[in-house]
Amino acid sequence: MIRMDSDFEVTPELVQKLLERHNTEREKRLLKYYKGEHDIVSRKFDDETKPNNKVVTNECKRITNVSVGYFIGKPVSYSTTKDNKDYMERLQEVFDLNNEQKVNADLAKSASVYGYGVEVLYTSQSITGELEIRFAFLDLEEQDVLLVYDRSVEKNLIMALRHYSYKDVLTDQMVKEAYVYTADTIYRFREKKDGMELEHEEPHYFREVPINVYYNRDNISDFEDIVTLNDAYNILQSDDINESEYTNDAFLLIKGMIADDEDIQNMKEKRVIHVEGEDSGVEWLIKNLNDTWKENLKTRLKNDIYTISATPNLSDSSFGGTQTGEAMKYKLKAFEDNRASKEREFKPALQRRVRLITNILNYLRNNFDWRNIVPNFTANLPKADLTIADIINLVGSNILSKDSSRAAIGIIEDPAHEAEKVQQENEDYIDLNTPKEVNIDDEQDEEALQGDK
């Protein structure tokens, strides 16, 4: 993390200094482990004739996939009051335009791998010339992002630097570009012979740095603490196969006989070995293996990986059969604590995204308040906490509002839109079941009805 005074000036010298200080070795190593490029892959022996199997059991990828699936496998829903229906509809249009559910999933995965995920917000024009508010996930495998904060207690983001290198197809030369984002301007730099050079700058109207950061729990990768355990497990697995090859290629020890190549060939063809003498004999010269000790060690490593990463072994027999929601909760206590921690880190970033979008909407002469939009998360695991029938009973008992109940039901992705559809259906039902010849607002009709009585 880099901290600076807020009264800075974006200059080529500043950008060059920041690029020189940006170390991305940690991110590169974590990505390699997620992709299965573990240390065992580059292992070498001095004796190149020895078996050297390189088995990778990718616990890092399993941890990320399981954690992200449980955390955000069910899309985030948003709730608000009836007074903000128009606001929610405008936001939902922006979410749909940008495939918000996929962007959230990509950000959660990036946060699981690197400890943080990054998105960029920008504006563009549609085919019809209308302003579009866009946001996109930044893949940290393709580019690097440097974040700069001020020195205040709040630790406000005051600048972000997105940079990458590529080979120019025409010149076959490597090109390095950098985009600098501040609270009011976007700068584009390109590397020249004398360093970085400003090529273009343009204002924006988000009123904040339009780079949004989603942190993971403790700002670290979900598997960062178990990398050494995974390495140890890979070594044991690989050496098991090496020893198996050693056994297949074992030496045949013949005592009391000197055999030449012809004798050995005859033995192989006739399947008979004849030796004489009291101390003579034939046996395989193999290494004695302690399989029980090695299997116990691998089991311990696996259990340590599950414990430290707070991810359950879902293939374990204890998860089989019919279990109550309460019993499942206790088995997933550490996993759920991890998810709750992720939610606490992810939610402020979602709210900041809504705030940045709202800043543009308000620039277009609206008066929305981003605090009225509340993100809601749902764990992606079968549980018997509240059924739909339970939710309906809570609404009927005036314990739960209809808006909150819609947000709590997983199949409803857009609670505000669902409420609008229900209201429209009710209005259509009333229209269909109201006699057309009766108009209770007409005094003559009302008197006629009373006369009939």
Coordinates of C-alpha atoms in Angstrom, one line a residue, residues 1-419:
M1 CA 0.0 0.0 0.0
I2 CA 1.2 3.5 -0.9
R3 CA 0.2 6.6 1.0
M4 CA 0.7 10.2 -0.2
D5 CA -0.5 13.7 0.6
S6 CA -3.7 14.7 -1.1
D7 CA -2.3 17.8 -2.8
F8 CA -0.3 16.0 -5.4
E9 CA 0.2 16.8 -9.1
V10 CA 0.1 14.0 -11.7
T11 CA 3.4 14.3 -13.5
P12 CA 5.5 11.9 -15.6
E13 CA 8.1 11.8 -12.9
L14 CA 5.5 10.8 -10.2
V15 CA 4.1 8.1 -12.5
Q16 CA 7.6 6.7 -13.2
K17 CA 8.4 6.6 -9.4
L18 CA 5.2 4.8 -8.6
L19 CA 5.8 2.2 -11.4
E20 CA 9.3 1.6 -10.0
R21 CA 7.9 0.9 -6.5
H22 CA 5.1 -1.4 -7.7
N23 CA 6.1 -5.0 -6.9
T24 CA 3.7 -7.7 -8.2
E25 CA 5.8 -10.8 -7.4
R26 CA 3.3 -11.9 -4.7
E27 CA 0.3 -11.6 -7.1
K28 CA 2.2 -13.6 -9.8
R29 CA 3.1 -16.4 -7.4
L30 CA -0.5 -16.7 -6.1
L31 CA -1.9 -16.8 -9.7
K32 CA 0.6 -19.6 -10.5
Y33 CA -0.6 -21.6 -7.5
Y34 CA -4.2 -21.2 -8.5
K35 CA -3.4 -22.4 -12.0
G36 CA -1.6 -25.4 -10.7
E37 CA 2.0 -24.2 -11.4
H38 CA 3.3 -25.3 -8.0
D39 CA 7.0 -25.6 -6.9
I40 CA 7.0 -29.4 -7.4
V41 CA 6.7 -28.8 -11.2
S42 CA 10.2 -27.3 -11.3
R43 CA 11.8 -29.9 -9.0
K44 CA 15.1 -31.4 -10.3
F45 CA 17.4 -34.2 -9.0
D46 CA 21.2 -34.3 -9.4
D47 CA 20.8 -37.8 -10.7
E48 CA 18.6 -37.4 -13.8
T49 CA 18.1 -41.1 -14.1
K50 CA 16.0 -41.2 -11.0
P51 CA 12.2 -41.2 -11.3
N52 CA 11.0 -37.6 -10.9
N53 CA 7.2 -37.5 -11.0
K54 CA 5.6 -34.1 -10.5
V55 CA 2.1 -34.6 -9.1
V56 CA 0.0 -31.5 -8.3
T57 CA -3.0 -31.8 -6.0
N58 CA -4.3 -28.3 -6.5
E59 CA -5.9 -27.5 -3.1
C60 CA -5.4 -23.8 -3.8
K61 CA -7.9 -23.9 -6.7
R62 CA -10.3 -26.0 -4.7
I63 CA -10.3 -23.6 -1.8
T64 CA -11.0 -20.6 -4.1
N65 CA -13.8 -22.4 -6.1
V66 CA -15.5 -23.7 -3.0
S67 CA -15.2 -20.4 -1.1
V68 CA -16.4 -18.2 -3.9
G69 CA -19.3 -20.6 -4.8
Y70 CA -20.5 -20.5 -1.2
F71 CA -20.1 -16.8 -0.9
I72 CA -21.6 -15.4 -4.1
G73 CA -22.9 -18.5 -6.0
K74 CA -26.3 -16.9 -5.4
P75 CA -26.4 -13.4 -6.9
V76 CA -26.5 -10.4 -4.6
S77 CA -30.0 -8.8 -4.4
Y78 CA -30.8 -5.2 -3.5
S79 CA -33.6 -3.9 -1.4
T80 CA -35.0 -0.4 -0.9
T81 CA -38.2 1.4 0.1
K82 CA -41.3 2.0 -2.1
D83 CA -40.4 5.6 -2.4
N84 CA -37.2 4.7 -4.3
K85 CA -38.7 2.4 -6.9
D86 CA -37.7 4.7 -9.7
Y87 CA -34.2 4.9 -8.3
M88 CA -33.9 1.1 -8.1
E89 CA -35.2 0.7 -11.6
R90 CA -32.5 3.0 -12.9
L91 CA -29.8 1.1 -11.0
Q92 CA -31.1 -2.2 -12.2
E93 CA -30.9 -1.0 -15.8
V94 CA -27.2 -0.2 -15.2
F95 CA -26.7 -3.6 -13.6
D96 CA -28.3 -5.4 -16.5
L97 CA -26.3 -3.5 -19.0
N98 CA -23.0 -4.5 -17.3
N99 CA -23.9 -8.1 -16.5
E100 CA -23.5 -7.3 -12.8
Q101 CA -23.8 -10.8 -11.5
K102 CA -20.9 -12.1 -13.6
V103 CA -18.8 -9.0 -12.7
N104 CA -19.5 -9.7 -9.0
A105 CA -18.4 -13.3 -9.4
D106 CA -15.2 -12.4 -11.1
L107 CA -14.4 -9.8 -8.4
A108 CA -15.0 -12.4 -5.7
K109 CA -12.7 -14.9 -7.4
S110 CA -10.0 -12.3 -7.8
A111 CA -10.3 -11.3 -4.2
S112 CA -10.0 -15.0 -3.2
V113 CA -6.8 -15.5 -5.3
Y114 CA -5.0 -12.1 -4.7
G115 CA -6.7 -10.8 -1.6
Y116 CA -8.4 -8.0 -3.6
G117 CA -10.4 -7.5 -6.8
V118 CA -10.6 -4.3 -8.9
E119 CA -13.2 -2.8 -11.2
V120 CA -13.2 0.4 -13.3
L121 CA -16.3 2.6 -13.9
Y122 CA -16.6 4.7 -17.0
T123 CA -19.2 6.3 -19.3
S124 CA -19.9 5.7 -23.0
Q125 CA -22.5 6.4 -25.6
S126 CA -25.0 4.0 -26.9
I127 CA -25.9 3.6 -30.6
T128 CA -28.7 6.0 -30.1
G129 CA -26.4 8.6 -28.5
E130 CA -27.6 8.1 -24.9
L131 CA -25.2 8.1 -22.0
E132 CA -24.4 4.7 -20.6
I133 CA -22.8 4.1 -17.2
R134 CA -20.4 1.1 -17.4
F135 CA -18.3 -0.9 -15.0
A136 CA -15.9 -3.7 -15.8
F137 CA -13.8 -6.2 -13.9
L138 CA -10.1 -5.7 -14.3
D139 CA -8.2 -9.0 -14.8
L140 CA -5.0 -8.8 -12.8
E141 CA -3.4 -11.4 -15.0
E142 CA -3.5 -9.0 -17.9
Q143 CA -2.7 -5.8 -16.1
D144 CA -1.5 -4.4 -12.8
V145 CA -3.2 -1.9 -10.6
L146 CA -1.5 0.3 -8.1
L147 CA -3.6 2.0 -5.4
V148 CA -2.6 5.2 -3.6
Y149 CA -4.4 6.4 -0.4
D150 CA -4.2 9.6 1.5
R151 CA -2.7 9.9 5.0
S152 CA -6.0 10.3 6.8
V153 CA -7.6 8.0 9.3
E154 CA -10.3 7.1 6.7
K155 CA -7.6 6.0 4.3
N156 CA -9.3 7.5 1.2
L157 CA -8.4 6.3 -2.3
I158 CA -7.0 9.4 -4.0
M159 CA -5.3 7.8 -7.1
A160 CA -5.2 4.5 -9.0
L161 CA -2.7 3.6 -11.6
R162 CA -3.5 0.8 -14.1
H163 CA -0.6 -0.3 -16.3
Y164 CA 0.3 -3.1 -18.7
S165 CA 2.8 -4.0 -21.4
Y166 CA 2.2 -5.5 -24.9
K167 CA 4.1 -6.1 -28.1
D168 CA 3.2 -3.9 -31.0
V169 CA 2.3 -6.1 -34.0
L170 CA 3.6 -3.7 -36.6
T171 CA 6.9 -2.6 -35.0
D172 CA 7.5 -5.8 -32.9
Q173 CA 8.4 -3.5 -30.0
M174 CA 7.3 -3.8 -26.4
V175 CA 5.0 -0.9 -25.4
K176 CA 4.1 0.1 -21.8
E177 CA 1.0 2.2 -21.1
A178 CA -0.4 3.5 -17.9
Y179 CA -3.7 5.1 -17.0
V180 CA -3.9 7.3 -13.9
Y181 CA -7.3 7.9 -12.3
T182 CA -8.0 10.7 -9.9
A183 CA -11.2 12.2 -8.4
D184 CA -11.8 14.3 -11.5
T185 CA -9.5 13.3 -14.4
I186 CA -8.1 10.3 -16.3
Y187 CA -4.6 10.5 -17.6
R188 CA -3.0 8.3 -20.2
F189 CA 0.8 7.8 -20.3
R190 CA 3.1 5.9 -22.6
E191 CA 6.7 4.9 -22.0
K192 CA 9.2 6.7 -24.2
K193 CA 13.0 6.7 -24.3
D194 CA 13.3 9.2 -21.5
G195 CA 10.5 7.7 -19.3
M196 CA 6.7 8.0 -19.1
E197 CA 5.1 10.7 -21.2
L198 CA 1.6 12.2 -20.9
E199 CA -0.4 11.5 -24.1
H200 CA -4.0 12.4 -23.2
E201 CA -6.2 13.6 -20.3
E202 CA -9.9 14.0 -19.9
P203 CA -12.3 14.9 -17.1
H204 CA -14.9 12.6 -15.6
Y205 CA -17.9 13.2 -13.4
F206 CA -17.9 10.4 -10.9
R207 CA -16.6 12.9 -8.2
E208 CA -14.3 10.1 -6.9
V209 CA -11.6 7.9 -8.2
P210 CA -13.5 5.6 -10.6
I211 CA -11.6 2.5 -9.6
N212 CA -13.4 0.3 -7.1
V213 CA -11.6 -2.2 -4.9
Y214 CA -13.1 -5.3 -3.3
Y215 CA -11.0 -6.7 -0.5
N216 CA -11.0 -10.3 0.8
R217 CA -11.0 -11.2 4.5
D218 CA -7.8 -9.8 6.1
N219 CA -6.8 -8.6 2.6
I220 CA -5.0 -11.9 1.8
S221 CA -5.7 -14.8 -0.5
D222 CA -8.0 -17.6 0.7
F223 CA -5.2 -20.1 0.2
E224 CA -2.1 -18.0 1.0
D225 CA -1.7 -19.6 4.4
I226 CA -1.7 -23.2 3.1
V227 CA 0.7 -22.9 0.2
T228 CA 3.5 -24.6 2.1
L229 CA 1.1 -27.4 3.2
N230 CA 0.1 -27.9 -0.4
D231 CA 3.8 -28.1 -1.4
A232 CA 4.4 -30.8 1.2
Y233 CA 1.4 -32.8 0.1
N234 CA 2.6 -32.6 -3.5
I235 CA 6.1 -33.9 -2.6
L236 CA 4.6 -36.9 -0.7
Q237 CA 2.3 -37.8 -3.6
S238 CA 5.1 -37.5 -6.1
D239 CA 7.5 -39.5 -4.0
D240 CA 5.0 -42.3 -3.6
I241 CA 4.9 -42.7 -7.4
N242 CA 8.7 -42.4 -7.6
E243 CA 9.0 -45.2 -5.1
S244 CA 6.5 -47.3 -7.0
E245 CA 8.7 -46.9 -10.1
Y246 CA 11.7 -47.9 -8.0
T247 CA 9.9 -51.1 -7.0
N248 CA 9.0 -51.9 -10.6
D249 CA 12.6 -51.3 -11.6
A250 CA 14.1 -53.2 -8.7
F251 CA 17.4 -55.2 -8.9
L252 CA 17.3 -59.1 -8.9
L253 CA 19.8 -60.3 -6.4
I254 CA 21.2 -63.8 -7.1
K255 CA 23.4 -65.4 -4.5
G256 CA 25.8 -68.3 -5.3
M257 CA 25.8 -67.8 -9.1
I258 CA 27.5 -65.5 -11.6
A259 CA 25.2 -65.1 -14.5
D260 CA 26.2 -63.7 -17.9
D261 CA 23.8 -62.1 -20.4
E262 CA 23.0 -65.5 -22.0
D263 CA 22.1 -67.1 -18.6
I264 CA 19.8 -64.2 -17.7
Q265 CA 18.1 -64.5 -21.1
N266 CA 17.5 -68.2 -20.6
M267 CA 16.1 -67.5 -17.1
K268 CA 13.6 -65.0 -18.5
E269 CA 12.5 -67.3 -21.3
K270 CA 12.2 -70.5 -19.2
R271 CA 11.1 -68.8 -16.0
V272 CA 13.5 -71.0 -14.0
I273 CA 16.6 -70.0 -11.9
H274 CA 18.9 -72.7 -10.7
V275 CA 21.4 -71.8 -7.9
E276 CA 23.6 -74.1 -5.7
G277 CA 25.1 -73.8 -2.2
E278 CA 23.9 -73.1 1.3
D279 CA 24.1 -69.3 1.1
S280 CA 22.7 -69.2 -2.4
G281 CA 19.3 -67.6 -3.1
V282 CA 17.3 -65.2 -5.3
E283 CA 15.4 -62.2 -4.2
W284 CA 14.4 -58.7 -5.3
L285 CA 16.4 -55.9 -3.9
I286 CA 13.8 -53.3 -2.9
K287 CA 13.4 -50.5 -0.4
N288 CA 11.3 -51.2 2.6
L289 CA 8.4 -48.6 2.6
N290 CA 6.4 -47.5 5.7
D291 CA 3.1 -46.9 3.9
T292 CA 1.1 -46.4 7.1
W293 CA 3.4 -43.6 8.3
K294 CA 3.2 -41.8 4.9
E295 CA -0.6 -42.1 4.7
N296 CA -1.0 -40.8 8.2
L297 CA 1.2 -37.8 7.3
K298 CA -0.8 -37.1 4.2
T299 CA -4.0 -37.3 6.2
R300 CA -2.6 -34.8 8.7
L301 CA -1.6 -32.4 5.9
K302 CA -5.0 -32.6 4.4
N303 CA -6.8 -32.0 7.7
D304 CA -4.5 -29.0 8.3
I305 CA -5.4 -27.6 4.9
Y306 CA -9.1 -27.9 5.6
T307 CA -8.7 -26.4 9.1
I308 CA -6.5 -23.4 8.2
S309 CA -8.3 -22.5 5.0
A310 CA -11.7 -22.9 6.9
T311 CA -13.1 -24.9 4.0
P312 CA -14.9 -28.2 4.6
N313 CA -14.2 -31.6 3.1
L314 CA -17.5 -31.9 1.4
S315 CA -16.6 -35.5 0.2
D316 CA -16.3 -36.6 3.8
S317 CA -18.9 -39.2 4.9
S318 CA -20.1 -36.9 7.7
F319 CA -21.8 -34.7 5.1
G320 CA -23.8 -37.6 3.7
G321 CA -27.4 -38.4 4.5
T322 CA -30.3 -36.3 5.7
Q323 CA -29.2 -33.6 8.1
T324 CA -31.0 -30.8 9.8
G325 CA -30.1 -27.2 9.2
E326 CA -28.8 -26.8 12.7
A327 CA -26.5 -29.8 12.4
M328 CA -25.1 -28.5 9.1
K329 CA -24.5 -25.1 10.7
Y330 CA -22.2 -26.5 13.3
K331 CA -20.2 -28.5 10.8
L332 CA -19.8 -25.3 8.6
K333 CA -19.2 -22.9 11.5
A334 CA -15.6 -21.9 10.4
F335 CA -16.7 -21.8 6.7
E336 CA -19.7 -19.6 7.6
D337 CA -17.5 -17.3 9.7
N338 CA -15.2 -16.9 6.6
R339 CA -18.2 -16.1 4.4
A340 CA -19.5 -13.5 6.9
S341 CA -16.0 -11.9 6.9
K342 CA -16.0 -11.8 3.1
E343 CA -19.4 -10.1 3.1
R344 CA -18.2 -7.4 5.5
E345 CA -15.4 -6.6 3.1
F346 CA -17.4 -6.9 -0.1
K347 CA -20.5 -4.9 0.9
P348 CA -18.8 -1.5 1.3
A349 CA -17.3 -1.8 -2.2
L350 CA -20.8 -2.6 -3.7
Q351 CA -22.1 0.4 -1.9
R352 CA -19.3 2.5 -3.3
R353 CA -20.2 1.2 -6.8
V354 CA -23.8 2.3 -6.2
R355 CA -22.5 5.7 -5.0
L356 CA -20.4 6.3 -8.1
I357 CA -23.3 5.3 -10.4
T358 CA -25.6 7.6 -8.4
N359 CA -23.1 10.5 -8.8
I360 CA -23.6 10.3 -12.5
L361 CA -27.4 9.8 -12.2
N362 CA -27.6 12.9 -10.0
Y363 CA -25.4 14.8 -12.5
L364 CA -28.2 14.1 -15.0
R365 CA -30.6 16.1 -12.7
N366 CA -31.8 13.4 -10.4
N367 CA -31.8 13.5 -6.6
F368 CA -31.1 10.0 -5.4
D369 CA -29.4 8.9 -2.2
W370 CA -27.2 5.9 -2.4
R371 CA -27.8 5.1 1.3
N372 CA -31.3 3.9 0.4
I373 CA -30.0 0.9 -1.5
V374 CA -29.0 -2.1 0.6
P375 CA -27.1 -5.1 -0.8
N376 CA -28.2 -8.5 0.5
F377 CA -26.1 -11.7 0.4
T378 CA -27.4 -15.3 0.5
A379 CA -25.1 -18.3 1.3
N380 CA -25.1 -20.8 -1.6
L381 CA -25.8 -24.0 0.4
P382 CA -29.0 -25.9 1.1
K383 CA -30.2 -25.1 4.6
A384 CA -33.5 -25.2 6.5
D385 CA -33.4 -21.8 8.1
L386 CA -36.4 -20.1 6.5
T387 CA -38.6 -21.7 3.9
I388 CA -40.8 -19.6 1.7
A389 CA -43.7 -20.7 3.9
D390 CA -41.9 -19.4 6.9
I391 CA -41.3 -16.1 5.2
I392 CA -44.9 -15.8 4.2
N393 CA -45.9 -16.4 7.9
L394 CA -43.5 -13.7 9.1
V395 CA -45.0 -11.2 6.6
G396 CA -48.6 -12.2 7.7
S397 CA -47.6 -11.7 11.3
N398 CA -46.2 -8.2 10.6
I399 CA -42.7 -9.2 11.7
L400 CA -41.2 -9.0 8.2
S401 CA -41.9 -6.5 5.5
K402 CA -42.8 -7.6 2.0
D403 CA -39.7 -5.8 0.6
S404 CA -37.4 -7.6 3.0
S405 CA -39.2 -10.9 2.3
R406 CA -38.6 -10.6 -1.4
A407 CA -34.9 -9.9 -0.9
A408 CA -34.7 -13.0 1.3
I409 CA -36.1 -15.4 -1.4
G410 CA -33.3 -16.6 -3.6
I411 CA -35.2 -17.0 -6.8
I412 CA -36.1 -13.3 -6.8
E413 CA -33.2 -11.5 -8.3
D414 CA -34.8 -8.0 -8.5
P415 CA -37.1 -7.5 -5.5
A416 CA -38.3 -4.0 -6.7
H417 CA -39.2 -5.3 -10.2
E418 CA -41.0 -8.2 -8.6
A419 CA -43.1 -5.9 -6.4

